[in-house]
PDB file of C-alpha atoms in Angstrom:
ATOM      1  CA  ASP A   1       5.045   8.577  -3.961  1.00  0.00           C
ATOM      2  CA  GLN A   2       2.841   8.982  -0.895  1.00  0.00           C
ATOM      3  CA  TRP A   3       3.483   5.404   0.245  1.00  0.00           C
ATOM      4  CA  LEU A   4       7.239   6.026   0.425  1.00  0.00           C
ATOM      5  CA  VAL A   5       6.720   9.415   2.075  1.00  0.00           C
ATOM      6  CA  ALA A   6       4.633   7.745   4.779  1.00  0.00           C
ATOM      7  CA  PHE A   7       7.459   5.310   5.531  1.00  0.00           C
ATOM      8  CA  LEU A   8       9.952   8.182   5.617  1.00  0.00           C
ATOM      9  CA  ARG A   9       7.805  10.176   8.018  1.00  0.00           C
ATOM     10  CA  GLY A  10       7.148   7.164  10.190  1.00  0.00           C
ATOM     11  CA  CYS A  11      10.912   6.590  10.378  1.00  0.00           C
ATOM     12  CA  LYS A  12      11.623  10.257  11.184  1.00  0.00           C
ATOM     13  CA  TYR A  13      13.239  10.651   7.752  1.00  0.00           C
ATOM     14  CA  SER A  14      16.007   8.161   8.450  1.00  0.00           C
ATOM     15  CA  LEU A  15      16.790   6.668   5.037  1.00  0.00           C
ATOM     16  CA  GLU A  16      18.434   3.603   6.551  1.00  0.00           C
ATOM     17  CA  ARG A  17      15.499   2.898   8.860  1.00  0.00           C
ATOM     18  CA  THR A  18      13.058   3.478   6.001  1.00  0.00           C
ATOM     19  CA  LYS A  19      14.868   0.957   3.806  1.00  0.00           C
ATOM     20  CA  GLU A  20      14.881  -1.567   6.651  1.00  0.00           C
ATOM     21  CA  LYS A  21      11.144  -1.237   7.244  1.00  0.00           C
ATOM     22  CA  LEU A  22      10.233  -1.432   3.562  1.00  0.00           C
ATOM     23  CA  ASP A  23      12.476  -4.461   3.165  1.00  0.00           C
ATOM     24  CA  LEU A  24      10.908  -6.176   6.164  1.00  0.00           C
ATOM     25  CA  TYR A  25       7.365  -5.275   5.093  1.00  0.00           C
ATOM     26  CA  TYR A  26       7.746  -6.933   1.707  1.00  0.00           C
ATOM     27  CA  SER A  27       9.612  -9.861   3.264  1.00  0.00           C
ATOM     28  CA  MET A  28       6.589 -10.370   5.506  1.00  0.00           C
ATOM     29  CA  ARG A  29       4.426 -10.564   2.410  1.00  0.00           C
ATOM     30  CA  SER A  30       6.464 -13.548   1.241  1.00  0.00           C
ATOM     31  CA  LEU A  31       7.189 -15.239   4.588  1.00  0.00           C
ATOM     32  CA  ALA A  32       3.831 -14.725   6.324  1.00  0.00           C
ATOM     33  CA  PRO A  33       1.364 -14.733   3.401  1.00  0.00           C
ATOM     34  CA  GLU A  34      -1.497 -15.811   5.661  1.00  0.00           C
ATOM     35  CA  LEU A  35      -1.538 -12.304   7.158  1.00  0.00           C
ATOM     36  CA  PHE A  36      -2.468 -10.956   3.715  1.00  0.00           C
ATOM     37  CA  ARG A  37      -4.626 -13.742   2.331  1.00  0.00           C
ATOM     38  CA  VAL A  38      -8.001 -11.965   2.399  1.00  0.00           C
ATOM     39  CA  LYS A  39      -8.341  -9.531  -0.488  1.00  0.00           C
ATOM     40  CA  ALA A  40     -10.517  -6.439  -0.397  1.00  0.00           C
ATOM     41  CA  THR A  41     -12.401  -7.867  -3.378  1.00  0.00           C
ATOM     42  CA  ASP A  42     -13.172 -11.189  -1.662  1.00  0.00           C
ATOM     43  CA  SER A  43     -16.827 -11.783  -0.884  1.00  0.00           C
ATOM     44  CA  VAL A  44     -16.025 -12.377   2.793  1.00  0.00           C
ATOM     45  CA  PHE A  45     -14.203  -9.051   3.220  1.00  0.00           C
ATOM     46  CA  ASP A  46     -17.250  -6.889   4.020  1.00  0.00           C
ATOM     47  CA  GLU A  47     -18.529  -9.583   6.341  1.00  0.00           C
ATOM     48  CA  LEU A  48     -15.272  -9.594   8.324  1.00  0.00           C
ATOM     49  CA  ILE A  49     -15.165  -5.801   8.644  1.00  0.00           C
ATOM     50  CA  SER A  50     -18.821  -5.718   9.720  1.00  0.00           C
ATOM     51  CA  LEU A  51     -17.945  -7.830  12.756  1.00  0.00           C
ATOM     52  CA  GLY A  52     -16.521  -4.695  14.359  1.00  0.00           C
ATOM     53  CA  THR A  53     -13.491  -6.541  15.664  1.00  0.00           C
ATOM     54  CA  TYR A  54     -11.094  -3.795  14.570  1.00  0.00           C
ATOM     55  CA  LEU A  55     -12.325  -0.222  14.874  1.00  0.00           C
ATOM     56  CA  ILE A  56     -10.291   2.819  13.851  1.00  0.00           C
ATOM     57  CA  LEU A  57     -12.012   5.711  15.555  1.00  0.00           C
ATOM     58  CA  PRO A  58     -12.814   8.705  13.338  1.00  0.00           C
ATOM     59  CA  LYS A  59     -12.098  11.260  16.060  1.00  0.00           C
ATOM     60  CA  THR A  60      -8.851  12.082  17.839  1.00  0.00           C
ATOM     61  CA  ALA A  61      -8.525  14.092  21.047  1.00  0.00           C
ATOM     62  CA  THR A  62      -6.773  16.923  19.160  1.00  0.00           C
ATOM     63  CA  PRO A  63      -5.577  17.230  15.545  1.00  0.00           C
ATOM     64  CA  ASP A  64      -2.086  16.099  16.575  1.00  0.00           C
ATOM     65  CA  SER A  65      -3.151  13.340  18.981  1.00  0.00           C
ATOM     66  CA  PRO A  66      -2.556   9.635  18.274  1.00  0.00           C
ATOM     67  CA  ARG A  67      -5.195   7.710  16.369  1.00  0.00           C
ATOM     68  CA  VAL A  68      -7.176   5.304  18.580  1.00  0.00           C
ATOM     69  CA  ILE A  69      -7.959   1.734  17.542  1.00  0.00           C
ATOM     70  CA  ILE A  70     -10.283  -0.604  19.442  1.00  0.00           C
ATOM     71  CA  ILE A  71      -9.670  -4.336  19.053  1.00  0.00           C
ATOM     72  CA  ARG A  72     -12.606  -6.496  20.154  1.00  0.00           C
ATOM     73  CA  ALA A  73     -11.100  -9.950  19.788  1.00  0.00           C
ATOM     74  CA  GLY A  74     -13.990 -11.755  21.464  1.00  0.00           C
ATOM     75  CA  CYS A  75     -16.876 -10.354  19.433  1.00  0.00           C
ATOM     76  CA  TYR A  76     -16.895 -12.940  16.644  1.00  0.00           C
ATOM     77  CA  ASP A  77     -17.899 -16.598  16.406  1.00  0.00           C
ATOM     78  CA  PRO A  78     -14.666 -18.649  16.271  1.00  0.00           C
ATOM     79  CA  ALA A  79     -16.581 -21.576  14.797  1.00  0.00           C
ATOM     80  CA  LYS A  80     -17.389 -19.444  11.752  1.00  0.00           C
ATOM     81  CA  TYR A  81     -14.459 -17.043  11.437  1.00  0.00           C
ATOM     82  CA  ASN A  82     -10.702 -17.187  11.884  1.00  0.00           C
ATOM     83  CA  PHE A  83      -8.754 -14.419  13.593  1.00  0.00           C
ATOM     84  CA  ILE A  84      -6.031 -14.503  10.941  1.00  0.00           C
ATOM     85  CA  ASP A  85      -8.634 -13.735   8.277  1.00  0.00           C
ATOM     86  CA  ILE A  86      -9.956 -10.847  10.369  1.00  0.00           C
ATOM     87  CA  PHE A  87      -6.435  -9.494  10.811  1.00  0.00           C
ATOM     88  CA  SER A  88      -5.788  -9.952   7.096  1.00  0.00           C
ATOM     89  CA  ALA A  89      -8.906  -7.972   6.213  1.00  0.00           C
ATOM     90  CA  THR A  90      -8.047  -5.154   8.598  1.00  0.00           C
ATOM     91  CA  ALA A  91      -4.495  -4.983   7.216  1.00  0.00           C
ATOM     92  CA  HIS A  92      -6.012  -3.273   4.167  1.00  0.00           C
ATOM     93  CA  ILE A  93      -7.373  -0.551   6.430  1.00  0.00           C
ATOM     94  CA  GLN A  94      -3.969  -0.243   8.059  1.00  0.00           C
ATOM     95  CA  LYS A  95      -2.384   0.360   4.659  1.00  0.00           C
ATOM     96  CA  ILE A  96      -4.892   3.110   3.908  1.00  0.00           C
ATOM     97  CA  LEU A  97      -4.096   4.724   7.252  1.00  0.00           C
ATOM     98  CA  ILE A  98      -0.386   4.661   6.431  1.00  0.00           C
ATOM     99  CA  PHE A  99      -1.121   6.175   3.043  1.00  0.00           C
ATOM    100  CA  GLU A 100      -3.422   9.031   4.016  1.00  0.00           C
ATOM    101  CA  ASP A 101      -3.690   9.550   7.779  1.00  0.00           C
ATOM    102  CA  ASP A 102      -1.237  12.106   9.141  1.00  0.00           C
ATOM    103  CA  ALA A 103      -2.506  11.550  12.686  1.00  0.00           C
ATOM    104  CA  ILE A 104      -1.354   7.942  12.793  1.00  0.00           C
ATOM    105  CA  VAL A 105       1.865   8.339  10.782  1.00  0.00           C
ATOM    106  CA  VAL A 106       3.125  11.396  12.660  1.00  0.00           C
ATOM    107  CA  SER A 107       1.523  10.992  16.087  1.00  0.00           C
ATOM    108  CA  GLY A 108       1.269   7.213  16.305  1.00  0.00           C
ATOM    109  CA  PHE A 109      -1.625   5.189  17.654  1.00  0.00           C
ATOM    110  CA  LYS A 110      -3.130   3.875  20.855  1.00  0.00           C
ATOM    111  CA  THR A 111      -5.081   0.653  21.088  1.00  0.00           C
ATOM    112  CA  ILE A 112      -7.855  -0.403  23.410  1.00  0.00           C
ATOM    113  CA  MET A 113      -7.793  -4.176  23.712  1.00  0.00           C
ATOM    114  CA  ASP A 114     -11.277  -5.202  24.814  1.00  0.00           C
ATOM    115  CA  MET A 115     -11.016  -8.763  26.145  1.00  0.00           C
ATOM    116  CA  GLU A 116     -14.764  -9.171  26.697  1.00  0.00           C
ATOM    117  CA  GLY A 117     -16.086 -12.498  25.428  1.00  0.00           C
ATOM    118  CA  ILE A 118     -12.756 -14.138  24.580  1.00  0.00           C
ATOM    119  CA  THR A 119     -12.919 -17.912  24.988  1.00  0.00           C
ATOM    120  CA  LEU A 120     -10.457 -20.757  24.609  1.00  0.00           C
ATOM    121  CA  ALA A 121     -11.746 -21.237  21.058  1.00  0.00           C
ATOM    122  CA  HIS A 122     -10.667 -17.677  20.234  1.00  0.00           C
ATOM    123  CA  LEU A 123      -7.252 -18.103  21.824  1.00  0.00           C
ATOM    124  CA  LEU A 124      -6.523 -21.339  20.012  1.00  0.00           C
ATOM    125  CA  GLN A 125      -6.669 -19.314  16.790  1.00  0.00           C
ATOM    126  CA  ILE A 126      -4.199 -16.743  18.149  1.00  0.00           C
ATOM    127  CA  THR A 127      -1.222 -19.013  18.709  1.00  0.00           C
ATOM    128  CA  PRO A 128       2.142 -17.641  19.860  1.00  0.00           C
ATOM    129  CA  SER A 129       3.358 -18.086  16.282  1.00  0.00           C
ATOM    130  CA  VAL A 130       0.505 -15.972  14.926  1.00  0.00           C
ATOM    131  CA  MET A 131       1.067 -13.364  17.638  1.00  0.00           C
ATOM    132  CA  LYS A 132       4.762 -13.175  16.792  1.00  0.00           C
ATOM    133  CA  LYS A 133       4.041 -12.606  13.109  1.00  0.00           C
ATOM    134  CA  MET A 134       1.501  -9.899  13.883  1.00  0.00           C
ATOM    135  CA  ALA A 135       3.928  -8.268  16.328  1.00  0.00           C
ATOM    136  CA  VAL A 136       6.762  -8.206  13.775  1.00  0.00           C
ATOM    137  CA  LEU A 137       4.479  -6.702  11.143  1.00  0.00           C
ATOM    138  CA  SER A 138       2.931  -4.114  13.455  1.00  0.00           C
ATOM    139  CA  GLN A 139       5.997  -3.201  15.502  1.00  0.00           C
ATOM    140  CA  ASP A 140       8.865  -3.595  13.050  1.00  0.00           C
ATOM    141  CA  ALA A 141       7.551  -3.497   9.475  1.00  0.00           C
ATOM    142  CA  TRP A 142       4.821  -0.861   9.461  1.00  0.00           C
ATOM    143  CA  PRO A 143       6.030   2.758   9.819  1.00  0.00           C
ATOM    144  CA  LEU A 144       3.793   3.375  12.825  1.00  0.00           C
ATOM    145  CA  ARG A 145       4.596   4.018  16.470  1.00  0.00           C
ATOM    146  CA  MET A 146       2.522   2.529  19.259  1.00  0.00           C
ATOM    147  CA  LYS A 147       1.858   5.133  21.936  1.00  0.00           C
ATOM    148  CA  GLY A 148      -0.058   2.866  24.272  1.00  0.00           C
ATOM    149  CA  ALA A 149      -2.050  -0.361  24.538  1.00  0.00           C
ATOM    150  CA  HIS A 150      -4.868  -0.367  27.076  1.00  0.00           C
ATOM    151  CA  TYR A 151      -6.481  -3.633  28.170  1.00  0.00           C
ATOM    152  CA  ILE A 152     -10.053  -3.616  29.445  1.00  0.00           C
ATOM    153  CA  ASN A 153     -12.532  -6.286  30.565  1.00  0.00           C
ATOM    154  CA  THR A 154      -9.679  -8.652  31.342  1.00  0.00           C
ATOM    155  CA  PRO A 155     -10.558 -12.262  32.309  1.00  0.00           C
ATOM    156  CA  SER A 156      -9.137 -14.299  35.187  1.00  0.00           C
ATOM    157  CA  TRP A 157      -6.508 -15.987  33.001  1.00  0.00           C
ATOM    158  CA  PHE A 158      -5.273 -12.680  31.582  1.00  0.00           C
ATOM    159  CA  ASP A 159      -1.902 -12.544  33.375  1.00  0.00           C
ATOM    160  CA  ASN A 160      -0.469 -15.512  31.467  1.00  0.00           C
ATOM    161  CA  PHE A 161      -1.615 -14.061  28.166  1.00  0.00           C
ATOM    162  CA  PHE A 162      -0.295 -10.615  29.086  1.00  0.00           C
ATOM    163  CA  ASN A 163       3.142 -11.971  29.946  1.00  0.00           C
ATOM    164  CA  MET A 164       3.348 -13.612  26.538  1.00  0.00           C
ATOM    165  CA  VAL A 165       2.378 -10.361  24.821  1.00  0.00           C
ATOM    166  CA  LYS A 166       5.075  -8.469  26.722  1.00  0.00           C
ATOM    167  CA  ASN A 167       7.713 -10.962  25.635  1.00  0.00           C
ATOM    168  CA  LEU A 168       6.938 -10.205  21.982  1.00  0.00           C
ATOM    169  CA  LEU A 169       7.481  -6.458  22.331  1.00  0.00           C
ATOM    170  CA  ASN A 170      10.560  -4.310  22.617  1.00  0.00           C
ATOM    171  CA  GLU A 171      11.287  -2.563  25.906  1.00  0.00           C
ATOM    172  CA  LYS A 172       9.896   0.793  24.798  1.00  0.00           C
ATOM    173  CA  ASN A 173       6.545  -0.725  23.875  1.00  0.00           C
ATOM    174  CA  ARG A 174       6.415  -2.808  27.053  1.00  0.00           C
ATOM    175  CA  GLN A 175       6.459   0.433  29.004  1.00  0.00           C
ATOM    176  CA  ARG A 176       3.366   1.542  27.096  1.00  0.00           C
ATOM    177  CA  LEU A 177       1.097  -1.301  28.213  1.00  0.00           C
ATOM    178  CA  TYR A 178      -1.725  -0.541  30.640  1.00  0.00           C
ATOM    179  CA  VAL A 179      -4.248  -2.865  32.267  1.00  0.00           C
ATOM    180  CA  HIS A 180      -7.475  -1.175  33.377  1.00  0.00           C
ATOM    181  CA  ASN A 181      -9.881  -4.138  33.458  1.00  0.00           C
ATOM    182  CA  LYS A 182     -13.167  -2.387  34.332  1.00  0.00           C
ATOM    183  CA  ASN A 183     -11.638   0.816  35.688  1.00  0.00           C
ATOM    184  CA  PHE A 184     -12.732   3.010  32.807  1.00  0.00           C
ATOM    185  CA  GLU A 185     -11.970   6.220  34.669  1.00  0.00           C
ATOM    186  CA  GLU A 186      -8.291   5.276  34.461  1.00  0.00           C
ATOM    187  CA  LEU A 187      -8.690   4.561  30.745  1.00  0.00           C
ATOM    188  CA  TYR A 188     -10.216   8.007  30.204  1.00  0.00           C
ATOM    189  CA  LYS A 189      -7.070   9.621  31.622  1.00  0.00           C
ATOM    190  CA  HIS A 190      -5.252   8.309  28.548  1.00  0.00           C
ATOM    191  CA  ILE A 191      -8.045   8.307  25.956  1.00  0.00           C
ATOM    192  CA  PRO A 192     -10.864  10.873  26.214  1.00  0.00           C
ATOM    193  CA  GLN A 193     -14.271   9.302  26.681  1.00  0.00           C
ATOM    194  CA  GLU A 194     -15.946  11.594  24.154  1.00  0.00           C
ATOM    195  CA  ILE A 195     -14.036  10.179  21.157  1.00  0.00           C
ATOM    196  CA  LEU A 196     -15.087   6.593  21.914  1.00  0.00           C
ATOM    197  CA  PRO A 197     -17.993   4.861  20.145  1.00  0.00           C
ATOM    198  CA  ASN A 198     -21.458   5.216  21.626  1.00  0.00           C
ATOM    199  CA  GLU A 199     -21.247   1.632  22.890  1.00  0.00           C
ATOM    200  CA  TYR A 200     -18.271   2.637  25.057  1.00  0.00           C
ATOM    201  CA  GLY A 201     -19.958   5.689  26.533  1.00  0.00           C
ATOM    202  CA  GLY A 202     -18.633   8.219  24.035  1.00  0.00           C
ATOM    203  CA  ASN A 203     -20.135  10.174  21.169  1.00  0.00           C
ATOM    204  CA  GLY A 204     -17.825   9.066  18.370  1.00  0.00           C
ATOM    205  CA  GLY A 205     -20.509   7.237  16.398  1.00  0.00           C
ATOM    206  CA  ASN A 206     -21.660   3.664  16.763  1.00  0.00           C
ATOM    207  CA  ILE A 207     -19.744   0.542  15.822  1.00  0.00           C
ATOM    208  CA  LYS A 208     -21.852  -0.147  12.737  1.00  0.00           C
ATOM    209  CA  GLU A 209     -21.308   3.377  11.388  1.00  0.00           C
ATOM    210  CA  ILE A 210     -17.554   3.140  11.896  1.00  0.00           C
ATOM    211  CA  SER A 211     -17.418  -0.255  10.184  1.00  0.00           C
ATOM    212  CA  GLU A 212     -19.491   0.976   7.241  1.00  0.00           C
ATOM    213  CA  TYR A 213     -17.205   3.984   6.822  1.00  0.00           C
ATOM    214  CA  TRP A 214     -14.153   1.748   6.499  1.00  0.00           C
ATOM    215  CA  LYS A 215     -15.829  -0.644   4.105  1.00  0.00           C
ATOM    216  CA  ALA A 216     -16.570   2.296   1.816  1.00  0.00           C
ATOM    217  CA  LYS A 217     -13.053   3.679   2.221  1.00  0.00           C
ATOM    218  CA  VAL A 218     -11.504   0.354   1.229  1.00  0.00           C
ATOM    219  CA  GLN A 219     -13.586   0.299  -1.934  1.00  0.00           C
ATOM    220  CA  GLU A 220     -12.143   3.698  -2.874  1.00  0.00           C
ATOM    221  CA  TYR A 221      -8.673   2.167  -2.695  1.00  0.00           C
ATOM    222  CA  SER A 222      -9.537  -1.254  -4.117  1.00  0.00           C
ATOM    223  CA  SER A 223      -7.383  -0.947  -7.257  1.00  0.00           C
ATOM    224  CA  TRP A 224      -4.317   0.211  -5.330  1.00  0.00           C
ATOM    225  CA  LEU A 225      -4.782  -2.453  -2.661  1.00  0.00           C
ATOM    226  CA  GLU A 226      -5.125  -5.158  -5.300  1.00  0.00           C
ATOM    227  CA  ASP A 227      -1.998  -3.977  -7.096  1.00  0.00           C
ATOM    228  CA  ASP A 228       0.031  -3.820  -3.883  1.00  0.00           C
ATOM    229  CA  LEU A 229      -0.640  -7.498  -3.177  1.00  0.00           C
ATOM    230  CA  LYS A 230       1.457  -8.418  -6.221  1.00  0.00           C
ATOM    231  CA  TYR A 231       4.670  -7.433  -4.479  1.00  0.00           C
ATOM    232  CA  GLY A 232       6.868  -9.317  -2.050  1.00  0.00           C
ATOM    233  CA  SER A 233      10.490 -10.303  -1.599  1.00  0.00           C
ATOM    234  CA  ASP A 234      12.377 -13.024  -3.446  1.00  0.00           C
ATOM    235  CA  GLU A 235      14.614 -14.279  -0.668  1.00  0.00           C
ATOM    236  CA  SER A 236      16.637 -16.442  -3.058  1.00  0.00           C
ATOM    237  CA  LYS A 237      18.110 -13.237  -4.485  1.00  0.00           C
ATOM    238  CA  ARG A 238      19.017 -11.644  -1.149  1.00  0.00           C
ATOM    239  CA  VAL A 239      22.720 -10.925  -0.690  1.00  0.00           C
ATOM    240  CA  GLY A 240      23.970 -12.959   2.252  1.00  0.00           C
ATOM    241  CA  ASN A 241      21.660 -15.219   4.212  1.00  0.00           C
ATOM    242  CA  PRO A 242      18.051 -15.173   3.004  1.00  0.00           C
ATOM    243  CA  ARG A 243      15.321 -14.444   5.498  1.00  0.00           C
ATOM    244  CA  THR A 244      13.193 -17.404   6.512  1.00  0.00           C
ATOM    245  CA  ALA A 245      10.043 -17.757   8.590  1.00  0.00           C
ATOM    246  CA  GLU A 246      12.080 -19.566  11.231  1.00  0.00           C
ATOM    247  CA  THR A 247      14.671 -16.803  11.596  1.00  0.00           C
ATOM    248  CA  LEU A 248      12.041 -14.045  11.617  1.00  0.00           C
ATOM    249  CA  PHE A 249       9.455 -15.660  13.879  1.00  0.00           C
ATOM    250  CA  GLY A 250      10.645 -18.917  15.416  1.00  0.00           C
ATOM    251  CA  VAL A 251       7.763 -19.312  17.892  1.00  0.00           C
ATOM    252  CA  GLU A 252       5.526 -22.316  18.302  1.00  0.00           C
ATOM    253  CA  GLY A 253       2.942 -23.452  20.813  1.00  0.00           C
ATOM    254  CA  SER A 254      -0.615 -22.625  21.822  1.00  0.00           C
ATOM    255  CA  PHE A 255      -2.719 -21.403  24.727  1.00  0.00           C
ATOM    256  CA  ARG A 256      -4.125 -24.815  25.631  1.00  0.00           C
ATOM    257  CA  GLN A 257      -2.580 -24.631  29.102  1.00  0.00           C
ATOM    258  CA  LEU A 258      -4.544 -21.539  30.130  1.00  0.00           C
ATOM    259  CA  GLU A 259      -7.264 -22.195  32.678  1.00  0.00           C
ATOM    260  CA  PHE A 260     -10.732 -20.782  32.064  1.00  0.00           C
ATOM    261  CA  ASP A 261     -13.506 -20.203  34.550  1.00  0.00           C
TER     262      ASP A 261
END
């Protein structure tokens, strides 16, 4: 089964680590269902992907280079859309990547976090609790290795936000965080300019083309994605103490104290 092989490869063929990640992944399905609530067959799915908030770039620097993902968390209207729904929609793409993309499973991924346009209304949707759940899923449950997170177009209040992000990550991933703000030449030392979308000065296609590609790809996998949503953990049957949302996440609060210009 290719799904199991992907977890094995992502865990460097450690059976124990593979079992732990699979267990946690399906526990997340039961304990953080909001991260999976948008189905690929929902009418809003295509609309959410078309926002271009989450872009998996089609090109890599070399065949064995990490996959690059651009997250544009400020490019949607928070009065109309919710970040959890956007994350939930893009989780389907993440599953496809795990299933078929050797570049991301073997070589890992790098993210470009574009902070342009983020307002308090956006941040109030991304509470510390939501961030913790996304961090556990991305860092601990998925069989993928983060090779770097690069922040650009950072606002004046960024330091407080950045410190909170660092506290959610393990030490290895903290060492892979980079803040470039508007110094794109520094960014290009880590991620070649030519693989970026046209809108970022590269020749890797435009944002609309990339979004359309992934909408079509998700439709190819729609039956498998729908079937996968049936599965989760039954914590009442776990030997020993069952997992709970409190023990896994245990973070509350919001970003209301951040000061905006």
